[in-house]
Coordinates of C-alpha atoms and ligand atoms in Angstrom, one line a residue:
M1 CA 21.6 13.2 -22.0
S2 CA 17.9 12.8 -22.4
E3 CA 15.9 15.9 -23.5
N4 CA 13.0 15.8 -21.2
I5 CA 12.9 16.6 -17.5
Y6 CA 10.5 14.1 -15.8
V7 CA 8.4 15.0 -12.8
I8 CA 6.5 12.1 -11.6
G9 CA 4.2 11.9 -8.5
N10 CA 3.8 8.5 -6.8
W11 CA 0.7 8.7 -4.7
K12 CA 1.1 5.2 -3.2
M13 CA -2.0 4.0 -1.3
N14 CA -3.4 7.5 -0.8
K15 CA -6.5 9.5 -1.9
H16 CA -10.1 8.6 -2.3
L17 CA -12.1 9.4 -5.3
H18 CA -13.3 12.9 -4.1
E19 CA -9.7 13.8 -3.2
V20 CA -8.5 12.7 -6.6
T21 CA -11.2 14.8 -8.3
D22 CA -10.4 17.9 -6.2
F23 CA -6.7 17.5 -6.9
F24 CA -7.2 17.3 -10.7
D25 CA -9.7 20.1 -10.8
Q26 CA -7.0 22.4 -9.5
F27 CA -4.0 20.7 -11.1
N28 CA -5.5 20.9 -14.7
I29 CA -6.0 24.6 -14.3
S30 CA -2.4 25.2 -13.0
L31 CA -0.9 23.1 -15.8
H32 CA -3.0 24.8 -18.4
D33 CA -1.8 28.2 -17.2
M34 CA 1.9 27.1 -17.0
F35 CA 1.9 25.6 -20.5
A36 CA -0.2 28.5 -21.9
S37 CA 2.6 30.9 -21.0
D38 CA 5.3 28.6 -22.5
N39 CA 4.5 25.3 -24.2
S40 CA 8.1 24.8 -25.5
A41 CA 9.3 23.3 -22.2
N42 CA 10.7 19.8 -22.4
I43 CA 9.0 18.5 -19.4
E44 CA 7.1 15.2 -18.9
I45 CA 4.7 15.2 -16.0
G46 CA 3.3 11.9 -14.6
V47 CA 1.0 10.9 -11.8
A48 CA 0.7 7.5 -10.4
P49 CA -2.6 7.2 -8.6
A50 CA -4.0 4.0 -7.0
A51 CA -5.0 1.7 -9.9
I52 CA -8.7 2.0 -9.2
H53 CA -8.5 5.7 -10.2
L54 CA -6.7 5.2 -13.5
P55 CA -9.8 5.0 -15.7
Q56 CA -11.2 8.2 -14.2
L57 CA -8.0 10.1 -15.3
S58 CA -7.6 8.5 -18.7
D59 CA -8.6 11.7 -20.6
A60 CA -5.6 13.6 -19.0
T61 CA -4.0 15.8 -21.6
N62 CA -1.2 17.8 -19.8
F63 CA 0.3 14.8 -18.0
S64 CA 0.8 11.1 -18.3
L65 CA -0.6 8.4 -16.2
V66 CA 1.8 6.0 -14.4
A67 CA 0.7 2.7 -12.9
Q68 CA 2.2 1.9 -9.5
N69 CA 2.3 -1.8 -10.3
I70 CA 1.4 -4.6 -12.7
A71 CA 1.1 -8.4 -12.2
S72 CA 4.1 -10.6 -13.1
E73 CA 1.8 -13.0 -14.9
E74 CA 0.0 -12.2 -18.1
N75 CA -3.5 -13.3 -17.2
G76 CA -5.5 -16.0 -15.4
A77 CA -6.2 -17.2 -11.9
Y78 CA -4.3 -14.6 -9.9
T79 CA -6.9 -13.2 -7.5
G80 CA -6.5 -9.5 -6.8
E81 CA -3.9 -8.8 -9.5
I82 CA -4.1 -6.4 -12.4
S83 CA -2.4 -7.3 -15.6
A84 CA -0.1 -5.2 -17.8
S85 CA -2.6 -5.3 -20.7
M86 CA -5.3 -4.0 -18.4
V87 CA -3.2 -1.2 -17.1
A88 CA -2.0 -0.3 -20.6
E89 CA -5.5 0.7 -21.6
Y90 CA -5.0 3.8 -19.4
S91 CA -1.4 4.2 -18.5
R92 CA 1.8 5.1 -20.4
Y93 CA 4.3 4.2 -17.7
V94 CA 4.6 1.7 -14.9
L95 CA 6.8 1.6 -11.8
V96 CA 8.8 -1.6 -11.4
G97 CA 11.0 -2.5 -8.5
H98 CA 10.0 0.2 -6.0
S99 CA 11.6 -0.6 -2.7
E100 CA 8.2 -0.9 -1.0
R101 CA 7.2 -3.6 -3.4
R102 CA 10.6 -5.4 -2.9
M103 CA 10.3 -5.1 0.9
F104 CA 6.6 -5.6 1.7
F105 CA 5.6 -7.9 -1.3
N106 CA 8.9 -9.8 -1.6
E107 CA 9.4 -9.0 -5.2
S108 CA 12.5 -10.8 -6.4
N109 CA 14.7 -9.9 -9.4
D110 CA 13.0 -12.7 -11.4
I111 CA 9.6 -11.1 -10.7
L112 CA 10.9 -7.7 -11.8
I113 CA 12.3 -9.1 -15.0
K114 CA 8.9 -10.7 -15.8
K115 CA 7.1 -7.4 -15.1
I116 CA 9.4 -5.4 -17.3
M117 CA 9.0 -7.9 -20.2
L118 CA 5.2 -7.8 -19.8
A119 CA 5.3 -4.0 -19.7
Y120 CA 7.2 -3.9 -23.1
K121 CA 4.8 -6.5 -24.5
Y122 CA 1.9 -4.1 -23.9
N123 CA 3.7 -0.9 -24.7
L124 CA 4.1 0.4 -21.2
I125 CA 7.3 2.2 -20.4
P126 CA 8.9 0.8 -17.2
I127 CA 10.4 3.1 -14.6
F128 CA 12.8 0.8 -12.9
C129 CA 13.6 1.8 -9.3
F130 CA 16.8 0.9 -7.5
G131 CA 18.7 2.1 -4.4
E132 CA 20.6 1.0 -1.3
N133 CA 19.3 0.8 2.2
L134 CA 20.8 2.6 5.2
E135 CA 23.0 -0.3 6.2
N136 CA 24.6 -0.4 2.7
R137 CA 25.1 3.4 2.7
E138 CA 26.8 3.3 6.1
K139 CA 28.9 0.3 5.2
G140 CA 30.0 2.1 2.0
D141 CA 29.1 -0.8 -0.3
Y142 CA 26.2 1.0 -1.9
L143 CA 27.6 1.1 -5.4
S144 CA 28.1 -2.6 -5.5
I145 CA 24.5 -3.1 -4.3
I146 CA 23.2 -0.7 -7.0
K147 CA 25.3 -2.5 -9.6
Q148 CA 23.8 -5.8 -8.6
Q149 CA 20.2 -4.4 -8.7
I150 CA 20.7 -3.1 -12.2
E151 CA 22.7 -5.9 -13.6
K152 CA 20.4 -8.7 -12.3
V153 CA 17.3 -7.2 -13.8
I154 CA 18.0 -4.7 -16.6
F155 CA 20.9 -6.6 -18.3
P156 CA 19.0 -9.9 -18.7
V157 CA 16.1 -8.1 -20.3
F158 CA 18.3 -6.2 -22.7
S159 CA 20.4 -9.3 -23.5
S160 CA 17.5 -10.4 -25.6
S161 CA 17.1 -8.9 -29.1
V162 CA 13.3 -9.1 -28.6
F163 CA 13.6 -5.9 -26.6
L164 CA 15.8 -4.1 -29.1
N165 CA 15.2 -0.4 -29.1
Q166 CA 12.8 -0.2 -26.2
T167 CA 12.6 2.8 -24.0
L168 CA 13.7 2.5 -20.3
I169 CA 13.6 5.0 -17.4
V170 CA 15.3 4.3 -14.2
A171 CA 15.0 5.9 -10.8
Y172 CA 17.6 6.1 -8.0
E173 CA 15.7 5.9 -4.8
P174 CA 17.9 5.3 -1.7
V175 CA 15.6 3.5 0.7
W176 CA 16.9 5.6 3.7
A177 CA 15.6 8.7 1.9
I178 CA 12.1 7.5 1.1
G179 CA 9.4 9.1 3.3
T180 CA 12.0 10.1 5.9
G181 CA 12.4 13.8 5.1
K182 CA 16.1 13.1 4.7
H183 CA 17.0 13.4 1.0
A184 CA 20.3 12.4 -0.4
S185 CA 22.7 15.4 -1.0
P186 CA 23.3 16.6 -4.5
E187 CA 26.8 15.1 -4.2
Q188 CA 25.5 11.7 -3.1
I189 CA 22.9 11.8 -5.9
S190 CA 25.5 12.9 -8.5
E191 CA 27.9 10.0 -7.6
V192 CA 25.2 7.4 -8.0
H193 CA 23.7 8.8 -11.2
D194 CA 27.1 9.1 -12.9
Y195 CA 27.8 5.6 -11.9
A196 CA 24.5 4.3 -13.1
R197 CA 24.9 6.3 -16.4
N198 CA 28.2 4.6 -17.1
L199 CA 27.0 1.2 -16.2
L200 CA 24.1 1.5 -18.6
I201 CA 26.2 2.9 -21.4
D202 CA 28.8 0.2 -21.0
N203 CA 26.3 -2.7 -20.9
I204 CA 23.1 -2.1 -22.8
G205 CA 23.8 -0.9 -26.3
N206 CA 20.5 -1.9 -27.9
I207 CA 18.4 0.5 -26.0
K208 CA 16.6 3.4 -27.5
G209 CA 18.3 6.8 -26.8
S210 CA 19.9 7.6 -23.5
V211 CA 18.1 6.3 -20.4
P212 CA 16.6 9.1 -18.2
I213 CA 17.7 8.7 -14.6
L214 CA 15.3 10.1 -12.0
Y215 CA 15.9 10.7 -8.4
G216 CA 13.4 9.9 -5.6
G217 CA 13.5 10.2 -1.9
S218 CA 12.1 13.1 0.1
C219 CA 12.1 15.5 -2.8
N220 CA 10.3 18.7 -2.2
S221 CA 10.1 22.3 -3.5
Q222 CA 13.1 23.3 -1.4
N223 CA 15.5 20.7 -2.7
A224 CA 14.2 20.1 -6.3
K225 CA 16.3 22.7 -8.0
S226 CA 19.7 21.6 -6.5
I227 CA 18.9 18.0 -7.3
L228 CA 17.7 18.7 -10.9
E229 CA 20.8 20.8 -11.6
Q230 CA 23.1 17.7 -11.2
K231 CA 24.5 16.5 -14.6
N232 CA 22.9 13.1 -14.8
V233 CA 19.7 13.8 -13.1
N234 CA 16.8 13.8 -15.6
G235 CA 13.9 14.1 -13.3
L236 CA 12.3 13.4 -10.0
L237 CA 10.0 10.7 -8.6
I238 CA 8.1 12.3 -5.8
G239 CA 6.0 10.6 -3.1
G240 CA 4.7 12.7 -0.1
A241 CA 5.2 16.1 -1.8
S242 CA 3.1 15.1 -4.8
L243 CA 0.0 14.6 -2.7
D244 CA -0.5 18.3 -2.2
V245 CA -1.5 20.0 -5.4
D246 CA 0.2 23.3 -4.6
H247 CA 3.4 21.7 -3.5
F248 CA 3.5 19.4 -6.5
T249 CA 2.8 22.3 -8.9
K250 CA 5.6 24.3 -7.3
I251 CA 8.1 21.5 -8.1
I252 CA 6.8 21.3 -11.6
Q253 CA 7.3 25.0 -12.0
I254 CA 10.9 24.6 -10.8
A255 CA 11.5 21.9 -13.4
H256 CA 9.7 23.9 -16.0
G257 CA 12.1 26.8 -15.3
L258 CA 15.1 24.5 -15.8
S259 CA 13.8 22.8 -18.9
Ligands
PGA301 P1 9.0 10.3 -0.9 O1 8.7 8.9 -1.7 O2 9.1 11.4 -1.8 O3 7.7 10.4 0.0 O4 10.2 10.1 -0.1 C1 9.4 8.7 -2.9 C2 9.0 7.4 -3.5 O5 8.8 6.4 -2.8 O6 9.0 7.3 -4.7

């Protein structure tokens, strides 16, 4: 089991500068108060704003910055891209393999492998997202889809001794639960997290510590507790509910209470 509980907000393509500023004015005060009353909690809070706002937030103290994306190439003539080394000047983590990137930007397993390797090269910790779509869930072959997603990206990276002892975080995000208001049940989450835990233990021995497994997909303050109480759930990746500072803070408070 990992020690920390992770609560990470993924803002996707939302919030303009003044909204970011307003959010953090209030968020910093709330976090300060929460940690002032108990700073022993093992909780890691992350926020993934649009890349353009990363520099503005780089003096964050109570939380870590997460990039939503990095380029799959190191540098050069790739108009519009932002490299891992640029992102690493501000960010501690980077999301890799989010289903929206796979779906709308055609990111293949080979691209995801390149991104994870570049993340490690520049000391970013990748948060690798995986999860089945509705069709896979209904057909009942979701575990084999999940196995393929993990074994085609994570195993090749860790088969190389170059990445010996790197830190990895993964997030189970069933596509049918993202942005739909229909979260997976604690039993469904538990089944996949236990499965992923065993798959990782059996196949990547050269990794640092145990891999935190987060859940994402319509998490909110109503379901956070029951999800976080599952054995192999080490945190939450939150989209919509992280956009509202009160709601996001409430989820952090719940995690804080369990940590
Ligand atoms: P959601 O998004 O919480 O809005 O469902 C989760 C995600 O995409 O990471």
